[in-house]
Amino acid sequence: MFLKDLFLPKFCLGCGFLGAYICLKCQKKLSYVRRDNCVYCGKPSLYGLTHYGCKRNRGIEGMICVFYYNNFLKKIIKSIKYRLATEVFRELCLIIEPEKLSKISVLKELKKGDFQLQPIPLHTGRLRIRGFNQAKLVADFFNRFLNLSVIDHLKRSKNTRPQAQIKKDKDRLTNIRGAFSTHAHILVGQNIILVDDVITTGSTVKEAARSLKKAGAKSVFVLALARG
Ligand SMILES: [Zn+2]
Ligand SMILES: [Zn+2]
């Protein structure tokens, strides 16, 4: 955060209203995901758990997304990426209805062992340009409710093209293939919750999960702020 930001008035990212980044009226534009889906087939599933028949070798056990990635949230996330990240997040954190996150604690009940939060990492080159990793901010944000440890055992070893710029699912998969590497020995037997800001096709989290499982992770779940 820059010093000059302290003296700038706040404007609503949705409507320009003075005094808040997300005004009371615009809070209603945030749309909570009511029904969770299986990350592989996209069909509804309880708590976002991967259907038995959809399970993959080195795959994801379940996925929970909090909001739909609508136009308003798009504006918020854009601002998170490019400016005032922590300020906007603080407001989003105050707005979110705690019971909407209760399904996350279901994960804690499901697995006997402890979970650790692993944000989807940025390549160091991109991290240097942007100055922060938005997935790490999302992880810290969720962790106010979850109280787990946020780890940094996954590295982005390949600087890939942004997935959002790629249209075909197949090309997204090729783009992200082999993008991650791990600190292997630390991950053996661990339950990991991968955290990202927005999930669209899920190819990034699927590849990250593959890398974590290869390194010995016991289970991998996905938690995202929004679903595209
Ligand atoms: Zn507004
Ligand atoms: Zn399925």
Tab-separated table of C-alpha atoms and ligand atoms in Angstrom:
chain	number	residue	atom	x	y	z
A	1	MET	CA	0.000	0.000	0.000
A	2	PHE	CA	1.260	3.421	-0.936
A	3	LEU	CA	1.167	6.331	1.453
A	4	LYS	CA	-0.872	8.416	-0.987
A	5	ASP	CA	-3.700	5.851	-0.829
A	6	LEU	CA	-4.262	6.774	2.798
A	7	PHE	CA	-5.441	10.201	1.727
A	8	LEU	CA	-7.535	9.193	-1.246
A	9	PRO	CA	-11.298	9.065	-0.736
A	10	LYS	CA	-12.899	5.634	-1.167
A	11	PHE	CA	-15.276	5.085	-4.052
A	12	CYS	CA	-17.509	2.064	-4.551
A	13	LEU	CA	-16.048	-0.205	-7.236
A	14	GLY	CA	-19.553	-0.996	-8.430
A	15	CYS	CA	-21.283	2.374	-8.619
A	16	GLY	CA	-18.825	5.088	-7.601
A	17	PHE	CA	-20.590	5.836	-4.292
A	18	LEU	CA	-18.290	7.762	-1.948
A	19	GLY	CA	-17.179	6.162	1.320
A	20	ALA	CA	-16.670	2.443	0.642
A	21	TYR	CA	-15.152	0.117	-1.972
A	22	ILE	CA	-18.218	-2.107	-1.840
A	23	CYS	CA	-21.273	-0.031	-0.886
A	24	LEU	CA	-24.396	-1.461	0.785
A	25	LYS	CA	-26.357	-1.421	-2.463
A	26	CYS	CA	-23.634	-3.187	-4.411
A	27	GLN	CA	-23.163	-5.830	-1.706
A	28	LYS	CA	-26.443	-7.246	-2.953
A	29	LYS	CA	-24.864	-7.791	-6.360
A	30	LEU	CA	-22.534	-10.399	-4.874
A	31	SER	CA	-24.009	-13.746	-5.762
A	32	TYR	CA	-23.268	-16.746	-3.535
A	33	VAL	CA	-22.884	-20.184	-5.080
A	34	ARG	CA	-25.934	-22.096	-3.835
A	35	ARG	CA	-25.089	-25.513	-5.217
A	36	ASP	CA	-21.597	-26.955	-5.398
A	37	ASN	CA	-20.387	-28.914	-8.385
A	38	CYS	CA	-17.982	-31.730	-9.103
A	39	VAL	CA	-14.761	-30.254	-10.535
A	40	TYR	CA	-14.584	-32.938	-13.243
A	41	CYS	CA	-18.082	-33.355	-14.683
A	42	GLY	CA	-19.566	-30.036	-13.554
A	43	LYS	CA	-22.721	-31.689	-12.219
A	44	PRO	CA	-24.050	-30.892	-8.732
A	45	SER	CA	-22.459	-32.723	-5.834
A	46	LEU	CA	-22.815	-32.426	-2.071
A	47	TYR	CA	-20.193	-30.034	-0.631
A	48	GLY	CA	-18.487	-30.029	-4.024
A	49	LEU	CA	-17.049	-33.489	-3.443
A	50	THR	CA	-15.775	-35.232	-6.556
A	51	HIS	CA	-18.226	-37.985	-7.573
A	52	TYR	CA	-16.931	-41.477	-6.961
A	53	GLY	CA	-17.012	-42.225	-10.691
A	54	CYS	CA	-15.232	-38.962	-11.558
A	55	LYS	CA	-12.245	-39.553	-9.283
A	56	ARG	CA	-8.853	-39.339	-10.986
A	57	ASN	CA	-5.465	-40.663	-10.175
A	58	ARG	CA	-3.610	-37.660	-8.691
A	59	GLY	CA	-6.831	-35.673	-8.837
A	60	ILE	CA	-8.897	-33.323	-6.712
A	61	GLU	CA	-11.133	-34.630	-3.903
A	62	GLY	CA	-13.514	-31.683	-3.835
A	63	MET	CA	-14.023	-28.037	-4.703
A	64	ILE	CA	-15.829	-25.197	-2.971
A	65	CYS	CA	-16.360	-21.775	-4.540
A	66	VAL	CA	-17.984	-18.946	-2.577
A	67	PHE	CA	-19.285	-16.529	-5.230
A	68	TYR	CA	-20.230	-16.559	-8.877
A	69	TYR	CA	-17.816	-14.587	-11.008
A	70	ASN	CA	-20.357	-11.994	-12.141
A	71	ASN	CA	-19.618	-8.524	-13.506
A	72	PHE	CA	-19.516	-6.919	-10.092
A	73	LEU	CA	-17.111	-9.457	-8.616
A	74	LYS	CA	-15.048	-9.152	-11.782
A	75	LYS	CA	-14.610	-5.455	-10.993
A	76	ILE	CA	-13.655	-6.235	-7.399
A	77	ILE	CA	-11.114	-8.884	-8.366
A	78	LYS	CA	-9.627	-6.614	-10.995
A	79	SER	CA	-9.106	-3.978	-8.337
A	80	ILE	CA	-7.605	-6.593	-6.055
A	81	LYS	CA	-5.152	-7.473	-8.769
A	82	TYR	CA	-4.150	-3.985	-9.725
A	83	ARG	CA	-4.602	-1.693	-6.745
A	84	LEU	CA	-5.648	-1.346	-3.127
A	85	ALA	CA	-5.666	-5.091	-2.694
A	86	THR	CA	-5.584	-5.319	1.081
A	87	GLU	CA	-8.083	-2.478	1.581
A	88	VAL	CA	-10.692	-4.030	-0.703
A	89	PHE	CA	-10.140	-7.433	0.863
A	90	ARG	CA	-10.703	-6.059	4.328
A	91	GLU	CA	-14.131	-4.853	3.220
A	92	LEU	CA	-15.006	-8.082	1.447
A	93	CYS	CA	-14.068	-9.931	4.611
A	94	LEU	CA	-16.496	-7.881	6.684
A	95	ILE	CA	-19.322	-8.372	4.205
A	96	ILE	CA	-19.170	-12.122	3.688
A	97	GLU	CA	-21.906	-13.998	5.541
A	98	PRO	CA	-20.164	-16.423	7.941
A	99	GLU	CA	-22.740	-19.178	7.401
A	100	LYS	CA	-21.822	-19.194	3.711
A	101	LEU	CA	-18.395	-20.401	4.724
A	102	SER	CA	-19.681	-23.085	7.048
A	103	LYS	CA	-19.399	-25.664	4.272
A	104	ILE	CA	-15.656	-25.122	4.380
A	105	SER	CA	-15.589	-26.442	7.923
A	106	VAL	CA	-17.312	-29.567	6.614
A	107	LEU	CA	-14.014	-30.361	4.925
A	108	LYS	CA	-12.312	-30.189	8.285
A	109	GLU	CA	-14.777	-32.731	9.647
A	110	LEU	CA	-14.419	-35.001	6.637
A	111	LYS	CA	-10.713	-35.631	6.952
A	112	LYS	CA	-9.424	-36.585	10.331
A	113	GLY	CA	-6.029	-34.968	9.780
A	114	ASP	CA	-5.310	-31.268	9.625
A	115	PHE	CA	-5.487	-29.228	6.476
A	116	GLN	CA	-3.007	-26.713	5.184
A	117	LEU	CA	-3.793	-23.908	2.773
A	118	GLN	CA	-1.631	-23.672	-0.323
A	119	PRO	CA	-2.260	-20.656	-2.572
A	120	ILE	CA	-1.756	-21.181	-6.308
A	121	PRO	CA	1.664	-19.580	-6.766
A	122	LEU	CA	2.651	-16.990	-9.328
A	123	HIS	CA	5.841	-17.296	-11.309
A	124	THR	CA	8.545	-15.194	-9.635
A	125	GLY	CA	8.800	-13.004	-12.744
A	126	ARG	CA	5.123	-12.131	-12.645
A	127	LEU	CA	5.185	-11.779	-8.866
A	128	ARG	CA	7.905	-9.168	-9.225
A	129	ILE	CA	5.831	-7.179	-11.706
A	130	ARG	CA	2.564	-7.385	-9.774
A	131	GLY	CA	4.083	-7.086	-6.322
A	132	PHE	CA	1.801	-9.650	-4.684
A	133	ASN	CA	-0.005	-12.924	-5.321
A	134	GLN	CA	-3.782	-12.505	-5.266
A	135	ALA	CA	-4.280	-16.204	-4.437
A	136	LYS	CA	-2.167	-15.677	-1.310
A	137	LEU	CA	-4.458	-12.792	-0.315
A	138	VAL	CA	-7.508	-15.004	-0.836
A	139	ALA	CA	-5.869	-17.714	1.295
A	140	ASP	CA	-5.128	-15.241	4.110
A	141	PHE	CA	-8.686	-13.987	3.834
A	142	PHE	CA	-10.251	-17.451	4.134
A	143	ASN	CA	-7.862	-18.268	6.914
A	144	ARG	CA	-9.512	-15.699	9.147
A	145	PHE	CA	-12.396	-18.156	9.242
A	146	LEU	CA	-10.449	-21.400	9.024
A	147	ASN	CA	-7.451	-20.795	11.253
A	148	LEU	CA	-5.123	-23.218	9.473
A	149	SER	CA	-1.572	-22.691	8.310
A	150	VAL	CA	-0.844	-21.115	4.951
A	151	ILE	CA	2.045	-22.935	3.307
A	152	ASP	CA	4.364	-22.142	0.403
A	153	HIS	CA	5.465	-25.569	-0.821
A	154	LEU	CA	4.379	-25.228	-4.420
A	155	LYS	CA	6.463	-23.325	-6.957
A	156	ARG	CA	5.551	-22.068	-10.399
A	157	SER	CA	8.565	-23.275	-12.331
A	158	LYS	CA	7.197	-22.347	-15.763
A	159	ASN	CA	6.019	-18.867	-16.697
A	160	THR	CA	2.807	-19.783	-18.523
A	161	ARG	CA	0.498	-17.581	-20.575
A	162	PRO	CA	-2.474	-16.337	-18.512
A	163	GLN	CA	-5.143	-19.067	-18.730
A	164	ALA	CA	-7.855	-16.450	-19.283
A	165	GLN	CA	-6.284	-15.571	-22.630
A	166	ILE	CA	-6.650	-19.133	-23.903
A	167	LYS	CA	-9.983	-20.243	-25.343
A	168	LYS	CA	-9.825	-24.015	-25.792
A	169	ASP	CA	-9.785	-26.308	-22.754
A	170	LYS	CA	-7.220	-28.541	-24.420
A	171	ASP	CA	-4.832	-25.639	-25.037
A	172	ARG	CA	-5.236	-24.493	-21.431
A	173	LEU	CA	-4.181	-27.927	-20.293
A	174	THR	CA	-1.129	-27.958	-22.552
A	175	ASN	CA	-0.215	-24.450	-21.400
A	176	ILE	CA	-0.280	-25.361	-17.703
A	177	ARG	CA	1.268	-28.861	-18.021
A	178	GLY	CA	4.429	-29.140	-15.910
A	179	ALA	CA	4.063	-25.584	-14.627
A	180	PHE	CA	4.464	-26.523	-10.967
A	181	SER	CA	7.152	-28.085	-8.840
A	182	THR	CA	7.131	-28.923	-5.136
A	183	HIS	CA	9.174	-29.219	-2.010
A	184	ALA	CA	8.468	-32.928	-2.085
A	185	HIS	CA	9.466	-34.319	1.314
A	186	ILE	CA	7.323	-31.807	3.241
A	187	LEU	CA	4.117	-32.822	1.467
A	188	VAL	CA	4.069	-36.552	2.136
A	189	GLY	CA	0.792	-37.562	3.812
A	190	GLN	CA	-0.544	-33.998	3.981
A	191	ASN	CA	-4.107	-32.801	3.344
A	192	ILE	CA	-3.940	-29.696	1.203
A	193	ILE	CA	-6.520	-27.066	0.322
A	194	LEU	CA	-5.465	-25.302	-2.851
A	195	VAL	CA	-6.629	-21.698	-2.914
A	196	ASP	CA	-7.226	-19.525	-5.964
A	197	ASP	CA	-9.191	-16.356	-6.714
A	198	VAL	CA	-11.229	-17.468	-9.721
A	199	ILE	CA	-11.829	-20.962	-11.104
A	200	THR	CA	-12.941	-21.216	-14.705
A	201	THR	CA	-12.136	-24.555	-16.337
A	202	GLY	CA	-10.095	-25.726	-13.356
A	203	SER	CA	-7.082	-26.734	-15.462
A	204	THR	CA	-4.672	-24.780	-13.231
A	205	VAL	CA	-5.852	-26.350	-9.964
A	206	LYS	CA	-5.960	-29.788	-11.591
A	207	GLU	CA	-2.329	-29.459	-12.646
A	208	ALA	CA	-1.341	-28.113	-9.220
A	209	ALA	CA	-3.111	-31.057	-7.569
A	210	ARG	CA	-1.259	-33.474	-9.829
A	211	SER	CA	2.029	-31.965	-8.692
A	212	LEU	CA	1.077	-32.111	-4.990
A	213	LYS	CA	-0.095	-35.723	-5.243
A	214	LYS	CA	3.053	-36.697	-7.098
A	215	ALA	CA	4.971	-35.274	-4.151
A	216	GLY	CA	2.980	-37.502	-1.788
A	217	ALA	CA	0.066	-35.331	-0.654
A	218	LYS	CA	-2.747	-37.480	0.772
A	219	SER	CA	-5.685	-35.354	-0.344
A	220	VAL	CA	-6.197	-32.160	-2.309
A	221	PHE	CA	-9.271	-29.932	-2.105
A	222	VAL	CA	-9.865	-26.632	-3.857
A	223	LEU	CA	-11.238	-23.458	-2.349
A	224	ALA	CA	-11.891	-20.418	-4.506
A	225	LEU	CA	-13.398	-17.008	-4.042
A	226	ALA	CA	-15.319	-17.288	-7.293
A	227	ARG	CA	-16.414	-19.637	-10.017
A	228	GLY	CA	-16.489	-18.446	-13.600
B	1	ZN	ZN	-21.938	0.680	-5.002
B	2	ZN	ZN	-18.528	-35.701	-11.345
